Amino acid sequence: MAKYFDVHPENPQRRTIGTVADSIRSGALVAYPTDSCFALGCQLGSRDGIDRIRSIRKLDDRHHFTLVCQNFAQLGQFVHIDNDVFRAIKAATPGRYTFILPATKDVPRQLLHPRKKTVGVRIPDHVVAQALLAELGEPLLSSTLLLPDEAEPMTQGWEIKERLDHVIDAVVDSGDCGTEPTTVIDFSGGAVEIVRRGAGDTERFE
């Protein structure tokens, strides 16, 4: 049965955030809010967490997982990024974008796209997500909480607990955070490619 954490959207309770972070370090898979929609998240090196996310979302091995980072310093540890790309991403973060980039050796092998050796990264503009990332001190391995054969992610924490109570360990709820996933921009092939048009404005990349 998943634990339910009701977190203040503007002033997250430090004790509650600490409890959630401890559970993630212990192997928990959690549903948590971001600036686009709810996401599933687990510890970076958790093979069990990866397997559970794949099972819940029915994902194949070509799916790009996302490392949700607190800031640019953290993001830079996990992807290779040149000056031009750095400036483009810096101007759009924090925000509702996921960027696909070549991964460094610090990214666990099972997270990489099997052919491209890339990974998704993002920096959310969301108080609760940022508080959790600050407490963890490392990125959250994440994927949009979008169930198979459903057009939109769930928006209510109580509904997520009701639907996924038996397959996740915790729900962090700070209120409605929207239904539109991030815009996905792929910088790994040289030219900029808009992979998915979502919550972030694509005009700056066109």
PDB file of C-alpha atoms in Angstrom:
ATOM      1  CA  MET A   1       0.000   0.000   0.000  1.00  0.00           C
ATOM      2  CA  ALA A   2       1.398   3.370  -1.043  1.00  0.00           C
ATOM      3  CA  LYS A   3       2.002   6.040   1.586  1.00  0.00           C
ATOM      4  CA  TYR A   4       0.289   9.367   0.927  1.00  0.00           C
ATOM      5  CA  PHE A   5       2.100  12.641   1.658  1.00  0.00           C
ATOM      6  CA  ASP A   6       0.129  15.901   1.556  1.00  0.00           C
ATOM      7  CA  VAL A   7       2.719  18.629   0.938  1.00  0.00           C
ATOM      8  CA  HIS A   8       2.197  22.379   0.986  1.00  0.00           C
ATOM      9  CA  PRO A   9       2.678  23.694  -2.584  1.00  0.00           C
ATOM     10  CA  GLU A  10       4.620  26.827  -1.584  1.00  0.00           C
ATOM     11  CA  ASN A  11       6.254  25.881   1.719  1.00  0.00           C
ATOM     12  CA  PRO A  12       6.918  22.127   1.635  1.00  0.00           C
ATOM     13  CA  GLN A  13       7.229  20.630   5.114  1.00  0.00           C
ATOM     14  CA  ARG A  14      10.925  19.782   5.573  1.00  0.00           C
ATOM     15  CA  ARG A  15      10.224  16.724   7.707  1.00  0.00           C
ATOM     16  CA  THR A  16       7.848  15.299   5.105  1.00  0.00           C
ATOM     17  CA  ILE A  17      10.283  15.967   2.252  1.00  0.00           C
ATOM     18  CA  GLY A  18      13.021  14.311   4.301  1.00  0.00           C
ATOM     19  CA  THR A  19      10.863  11.240   4.861  1.00  0.00           C
ATOM     20  CA  VAL A  20      10.118  10.944   1.136  1.00  0.00           C
ATOM     21  CA  ALA A  21      13.813  11.355   0.266  1.00  0.00           C
ATOM     22  CA  ASP A  22      14.777   8.654   2.766  1.00  0.00           C
ATOM     23  CA  SER A  23      12.240   6.285   1.238  1.00  0.00           C
ATOM     24  CA  ILE A  24      13.670   6.925  -2.249  1.00  0.00           C
ATOM     25  CA  ARG A  25      17.176   6.173  -0.973  1.00  0.00           C
ATOM     26  CA  SER A  26      15.766   2.919   0.410  1.00  0.00           C
ATOM     27  CA  GLY A  27      14.456   1.878  -3.005  1.00  0.00           C
ATOM     28  CA  ALA A  28      10.963   3.385  -3.090  1.00  0.00           C
ATOM     29  CA  LEU A  29       9.159   4.266  -6.306  1.00  0.00           C
ATOM     30  CA  VAL A  30       7.173   7.479  -5.835  1.00  0.00           C
ATOM     31  CA  ALA A  31       4.691   9.585  -7.763  1.00  0.00           C
ATOM     32  CA  TYR A  32       5.580  13.253  -7.381  1.00  0.00           C
ATOM     33  CA  PRO A  33       4.485  16.592  -8.893  1.00  0.00           C
ATOM     34  CA  THR A  34       6.437  18.644 -11.421  1.00  0.00           C
ATOM     35  CA  ASP A  35       5.778  21.842 -13.369  1.00  0.00           C
ATOM     36  CA  SER A  36       4.232  19.852 -16.224  1.00  0.00           C
ATOM     37  CA  CYS A  37       2.467  16.852 -14.671  1.00  0.00           C
ATOM     38  CA  PHE A  38       2.982  14.043 -12.167  1.00  0.00           C
ATOM     39  CA  ALA A  39       6.010  11.809 -12.673  1.00  0.00           C
ATOM     40  CA  LEU A  40       7.205   8.448 -11.409  1.00  0.00           C
ATOM     41  CA  GLY A  41      10.581   8.720  -9.720  1.00  0.00           C
ATOM     42  CA  CYS A  42      13.175   6.492  -8.075  1.00  0.00           C
ATOM     43  CA  GLN A  43      16.842   6.571  -7.112  1.00  0.00           C
ATOM     44  CA  LEU A  44      19.291   6.943  -9.976  1.00  0.00           C
ATOM     45  CA  GLY A  45      20.838   3.490  -9.707  1.00  0.00           C
ATOM     46  CA  SER A  46      17.707   1.528  -8.803  1.00  0.00           C
ATOM     47  CA  ARG A  47      17.343  -1.367 -11.252  1.00  0.00           C
ATOM     48  CA  ASP A  48      14.145  -2.421  -9.479  1.00  0.00           C
ATOM     49  CA  GLY A  49      12.732   1.110  -9.878  1.00  0.00           C
ATOM     50  CA  ILE A  50      13.523   1.114 -13.589  1.00  0.00           C
ATOM     51  CA  ASP A  51      11.878  -2.282 -14.045  1.00  0.00           C
ATOM     52  CA  ARG A  52       8.774  -1.144 -12.155  1.00  0.00           C
ATOM     53  CA  ILE A  53       8.438   2.041 -14.214  1.00  0.00           C
ATOM     54  CA  ARG A  54       8.775   0.018 -17.419  1.00  0.00           C
ATOM     55  CA  SER A  55       6.118  -2.403 -16.166  1.00  0.00           C
ATOM     56  CA  ILE A  56       3.641   0.304 -15.098  1.00  0.00           C
ATOM     57  CA  ARG A  57       4.001   2.271 -18.340  1.00  0.00           C
ATOM     58  CA  LYS A  58       4.605  -0.734 -20.647  1.00  0.00           C
ATOM     59  CA  LEU A  59       7.823   0.814 -22.000  1.00  0.00           C
ATOM     60  CA  ASP A  60      10.338  -0.806 -24.325  1.00  0.00           C
ATOM     61  CA  ASP A  61      14.120  -0.434 -24.159  1.00  0.00           C
ATOM     62  CA  ARG A  62      14.102   2.501 -26.594  1.00  0.00           C
ATOM     63  CA  HIS A  63      12.309   4.749 -24.113  1.00  0.00           C
ATOM     64  CA  HIS A  64      14.322   7.748 -22.929  1.00  0.00           C
ATOM     65  CA  PHE A  65      14.253   7.964 -19.162  1.00  0.00           C
ATOM     66  CA  THR A  66      14.786  11.417 -17.694  1.00  0.00           C
ATOM     67  CA  LEU A  67      17.176  12.547 -15.003  1.00  0.00           C
ATOM     68  CA  VAL A  68      15.324  15.323 -13.195  1.00  0.00           C
ATOM     69  CA  CYS A  69      18.049  17.621 -11.853  1.00  0.00           C
ATOM     70  CA  GLN A  70      18.068  20.385  -9.261  1.00  0.00           C
ATOM     71  CA  ASN A  71      20.323  22.740 -11.214  1.00  0.00           C
ATOM     72  CA  PHE A  72      22.814  23.127 -14.049  1.00  0.00           C
ATOM     73  CA  ALA A  73      25.799  22.021 -11.987  1.00  0.00           C
ATOM     74  CA  GLN A  74      24.090  18.698 -11.345  1.00  0.00           C
ATOM     75  CA  LEU A  75      22.861  18.332 -14.921  1.00  0.00           C
ATOM     76  CA  GLY A  76      26.391  18.841 -16.245  1.00  0.00           C
ATOM     77  CA  GLN A  77      27.646  15.732 -14.431  1.00  0.00           C
ATOM     78  CA  PHE A  78      25.451  13.436 -16.502  1.00  0.00           C
ATOM     79  CA  VAL A  79      25.426  14.779 -20.082  1.00  0.00           C
ATOM     80  CA  HIS A  80      27.948  16.126 -22.573  1.00  0.00           C
ATOM     81  CA  ILE A  81      27.008  19.654 -23.562  1.00  0.00           C
ATOM     82  CA  ASP A  82      28.819  22.143 -25.810  1.00  0.00           C
ATOM     83  CA  ASN A  83      28.708  25.923 -25.505  1.00  0.00           C
ATOM     84  CA  ASP A  84      25.947  26.568 -28.046  1.00  0.00           C
ATOM     85  CA  VAL A  85      23.678  23.900 -26.582  1.00  0.00           C
ATOM     86  CA  PHE A  86      24.491  25.122 -23.082  1.00  0.00           C
ATOM     87  CA  ARG A  87      23.257  28.607 -23.919  1.00  0.00           C
ATOM     88  CA  ALA A  88      20.061  27.301 -25.523  1.00  0.00           C
ATOM     89  CA  ILE A  89      19.219  25.071 -22.571  1.00  0.00           C
ATOM     90  CA  LYS A  90      20.238  27.667 -19.982  1.00  0.00           C
ATOM     91  CA  ALA A  91      17.782  30.154 -21.498  1.00  0.00           C
ATOM     92  CA  ALA A  92      14.927  27.647 -21.212  1.00  0.00           C
ATOM     93  CA  THR A  93      15.488  26.358 -17.690  1.00  0.00           C
ATOM     94  CA  PRO A  94      14.163  25.821 -15.167  1.00  0.00           C
ATOM     95  CA  GLY A  95      11.051  25.000 -17.120  1.00  0.00           C
ATOM     96  CA  ARG A  96       8.828  22.483 -18.829  1.00  0.00           C
ATOM     97  CA  TYR A  97      11.388  20.975 -21.193  1.00  0.00           C
ATOM     98  CA  THR A  98      13.248  17.673 -21.406  1.00  0.00           C
ATOM     99  CA  PHE A  99      16.510  17.690 -23.345  1.00  0.00           C
ATOM    100  CA  ILE A 100      18.045  14.595 -24.928  1.00  0.00           C
ATOM    101  CA  LEU A 101      21.836  14.665 -24.870  1.00  0.00           C
ATOM    102  CA  PRO A 102      24.812  12.269 -25.009  1.00  0.00           C
ATOM    103  CA  ALA A 103      25.291  10.686 -21.605  1.00  0.00           C
ATOM    104  CA  THR A 104      28.465  10.689 -19.517  1.00  0.00           C
ATOM    105  CA  LYS A 105      29.881   7.612 -17.819  1.00  0.00           C
ATOM    106  CA  ASP A 106      28.057   8.618 -14.627  1.00  0.00           C
ATOM    107  CA  VAL A 107      24.731   7.518 -16.129  1.00  0.00           C
ATOM    108  CA  PRO A 108      23.872   3.871 -15.380  1.00  0.00           C
ATOM    109  CA  ARG A 109      24.004   1.737 -18.523  1.00  0.00           C
ATOM    110  CA  GLN A 110      20.406   0.547 -18.202  1.00  0.00           C
ATOM    111  CA  LEU A 111      19.147   4.137 -18.586  1.00  0.00           C
ATOM    112  CA  LEU A 112      20.801   4.770 -21.927  1.00  0.00           C
ATOM    113  CA  HIS A 113      19.100   4.580 -25.273  1.00  0.00           C
ATOM    114  CA  PRO A 114      20.577   1.292 -26.591  1.00  0.00           C
ATOM    115  CA  ARG A 115      21.753   2.730 -29.899  1.00  0.00           C
ATOM    116  CA  LYS A 116      22.322   6.427 -29.282  1.00  0.00           C
ATOM    117  CA  LYS A 117      23.770   6.245 -25.731  1.00  0.00           C
ATOM    118  CA  THR A 118      21.695   9.283 -24.817  1.00  0.00           C
ATOM    119  CA  VAL A 119      19.537  10.217 -21.846  1.00  0.00           C
ATOM    120  CA  GLY A 120      16.902  12.847 -21.086  1.00  0.00           C
ATOM    121  CA  VAL A 121      17.573  15.624 -18.563  1.00  0.00           C
ATOM    122  CA  ARG A 122      15.459  18.438 -17.165  1.00  0.00           C
ATOM    123  CA  ILE A 123      15.350  21.065 -14.420  1.00  0.00           C
ATOM    124  CA  PRO A 124      11.789  21.614 -13.161  1.00  0.00           C
ATOM    125  CA  ASP A 125      10.342  24.939 -12.069  1.00  0.00           C
ATOM    126  CA  HIS A 126       8.302  23.472  -9.198  1.00  0.00           C
ATOM    127  CA  VAL A 127       8.761  24.219  -5.493  1.00  0.00           C
ATOM    128  CA  VAL A 128       8.018  20.704  -4.214  1.00  0.00           C
ATOM    129  CA  ALA A 129      10.082  18.926  -6.857  1.00  0.00           C
ATOM    130  CA  GLN A 130      12.987  21.278  -6.166  1.00  0.00           C
ATOM    131  CA  ALA A 131      12.715  20.711  -2.414  1.00  0.00           C
ATOM    132  CA  LEU A 132      12.838  16.952  -2.941  1.00  0.00           C
ATOM    133  CA  LEU A 133      15.821  17.210  -5.293  1.00  0.00           C
ATOM    134  CA  ALA A 134      17.671  19.439  -2.824  1.00  0.00           C
ATOM    135  CA  GLU A 135      17.079  16.933  -0.039  1.00  0.00           C
ATOM    136  CA  LEU A 136      18.202  14.002  -2.183  1.00  0.00           C
ATOM    137  CA  GLY A 137      21.348  15.714  -3.435  1.00  0.00           C
ATOM    138  CA  GLU A 138      21.161  13.823  -6.737  1.00  0.00           C
ATOM    139  CA  PRO A 139      18.820  13.587  -9.737  1.00  0.00           C
ATOM    140  CA  LEU A 140      15.602  11.625  -9.664  1.00  0.00           C
ATOM    141  CA  LEU A 141      15.315   8.961 -12.324  1.00  0.00           C
ATOM    142  CA  SER A 142      11.902   9.800 -13.736  1.00  0.00           C
ATOM    143  CA  SER A 143       9.239   9.144 -16.340  1.00  0.00           C
ATOM    144  CA  THR A 144       5.932  10.918 -16.974  1.00  0.00           C
ATOM    145  CA  LEU A 145       3.092   9.253 -15.104  1.00  0.00           C
ATOM    146  CA  LEU A 146       1.126   8.390 -18.217  1.00  0.00           C
ATOM    147  CA  LEU A 147      -0.542   4.989 -18.126  1.00  0.00           C
ATOM    148  CA  PRO A 148      -0.765   2.770 -21.227  1.00  0.00           C
ATOM    149  CA  ASP A 149      -3.668   3.522 -23.576  1.00  0.00           C
ATOM    150  CA  GLU A 150      -4.537   6.770 -21.748  1.00  0.00           C
ATOM    151  CA  ALA A 151      -4.355  10.103 -23.542  1.00  0.00           C
ATOM    152  CA  GLU A 152      -3.502  12.275 -20.519  1.00  0.00           C
ATOM    153  CA  PRO A 153      -1.651  11.848 -17.221  1.00  0.00           C
ATOM    154  CA  MET A 154      -3.620  11.724 -13.974  1.00  0.00           C
ATOM    155  CA  THR A 155      -3.767  15.074 -12.165  1.00  0.00           C
ATOM    156  CA  GLN A 156      -4.999  14.200  -8.672  1.00  0.00           C
ATOM    157  CA  GLY A 157      -2.822  12.625  -6.001  1.00  0.00           C
ATOM    158  CA  TRP A 158      -5.722  10.688  -4.461  1.00  0.00           C
ATOM    159  CA  GLU A 159      -6.557   9.195  -7.856  1.00  0.00           C
ATOM    160  CA  ILE A 160      -2.952   8.111  -8.355  1.00  0.00           C
ATOM    161  CA  LYS A 161      -2.951   6.417  -4.950  1.00  0.00           C
ATOM    162  CA  GLU A 162      -6.250   4.714  -5.740  1.00  0.00           C
ATOM    163  CA  ARG A 163      -5.109   3.467  -9.145  1.00  0.00           C
ATOM    164  CA  LEU A 164      -1.493   2.566  -8.357  1.00  0.00           C
ATOM    165  CA  ASP A 165      -1.686   1.704  -4.671  1.00  0.00           C
ATOM    166  CA  HIS A 166      -0.336  -1.813  -5.224  1.00  0.00           C
ATOM    167  CA  VAL A 167       2.560  -0.954  -7.589  1.00  0.00           C
ATOM    168  CA  ILE A 168       4.181   2.213  -6.151  1.00  0.00           C
ATOM    169  CA  ASP A 169       5.390   3.026  -2.648  1.00  0.00           C
ATOM    170  CA  ALA A 170       4.395   6.662  -2.130  1.00  0.00           C
ATOM    171  CA  VAL A 171       2.406   9.568  -3.554  1.00  0.00           C
ATOM    172  CA  VAL A 172       3.562  13.163  -2.969  1.00  0.00           C
ATOM    173  CA  ASP A 173       0.587  15.467  -3.472  1.00  0.00           C
ATOM    174  CA  SER A 174       0.788  19.273  -3.537  1.00  0.00           C
ATOM    175  CA  GLY A 175      -2.307  19.894  -5.649  1.00  0.00           C
ATOM    176  CA  ASP A 176      -3.095  19.852  -9.353  1.00  0.00           C
ATOM    177  CA  CYS A 177       0.024  20.288 -11.480  1.00  0.00           C
ATOM    178  CA  GLY A 178      -1.393  19.962 -14.980  1.00  0.00           C
ATOM    179  CA  THR A 179      -1.846  17.305 -17.644  1.00  0.00           C
ATOM    180  CA  GLU A 180       0.601  18.272 -20.382  1.00  0.00           C
ATOM    181  CA  PRO A 181       4.000  16.510 -20.409  1.00  0.00           C
ATOM    182  CA  THR A 182       7.214  18.386 -21.106  1.00  0.00           C
ATOM    183  CA  THR A 183       8.309  19.459 -24.549  1.00  0.00           C
ATOM    184  CA  VAL A 184      11.172  17.157 -25.601  1.00  0.00           C
ATOM    185  CA  ILE A 185      14.119  18.618 -27.523  1.00  0.00           C
ATOM    186  CA  ASP A 186      16.835  16.331 -28.933  1.00  0.00           C
ATOM    187  CA  PHE A 187      20.283  17.936 -29.229  1.00  0.00           C
ATOM    188  CA  SER A 188      22.166  14.657 -29.667  1.00  0.00           C
ATOM    189  CA  GLY A 189      22.244  14.554 -33.472  1.00  0.00           C
ATOM    190  CA  GLY A 190      23.786  17.923 -34.222  1.00  0.00           C
ATOM    191  CA  ALA A 191      20.641  19.639 -35.525  1.00  0.00           C
ATOM    192  CA  VAL A 192      17.879  20.509 -33.069  1.00  0.00           C
ATOM    193  CA  GLU A 193      14.943  18.081 -33.252  1.00  0.00           C
ATOM    194  CA  ILE A 194      11.598  18.681 -31.535  1.00  0.00           C
ATOM    195  CA  VAL A 195      10.630  15.149 -30.496  1.00  0.00           C
ATOM    196  CA  ARG A 196       7.462  16.053 -28.610  1.00  0.00           C
ATOM    197  CA  ARG A 197       5.503  19.278 -28.443  1.00  0.00           C
ATOM    198  CA  GLY A 198       4.243  19.640 -24.911  1.00  0.00           C
ATOM    199  CA  ALA A 199       4.024  22.186 -22.113  1.00  0.00           C
ATOM    200  CA  GLY A 200       7.123  24.182 -23.065  1.00  0.00           C
ATOM    201  CA  ASP A 201       6.988  26.748 -25.897  1.00  0.00           C
ATOM    202  CA  THR A 202       8.874  25.394 -28.932  1.00  0.00           C
ATOM    203  CA  GLU A 203       9.317  28.754 -30.706  1.00  0.00           C
ATOM    204  CA  ARG A 204      12.804  29.353 -29.313  1.00  0.00           C
ATOM    205  CA  PHE A 205      13.991  26.052 -30.847  1.00  0.00           C
ATOM    206  CA  GLU A 206      12.482  26.515 -34.321  1.00  0.00           C
TER     207      GLU A 206
END
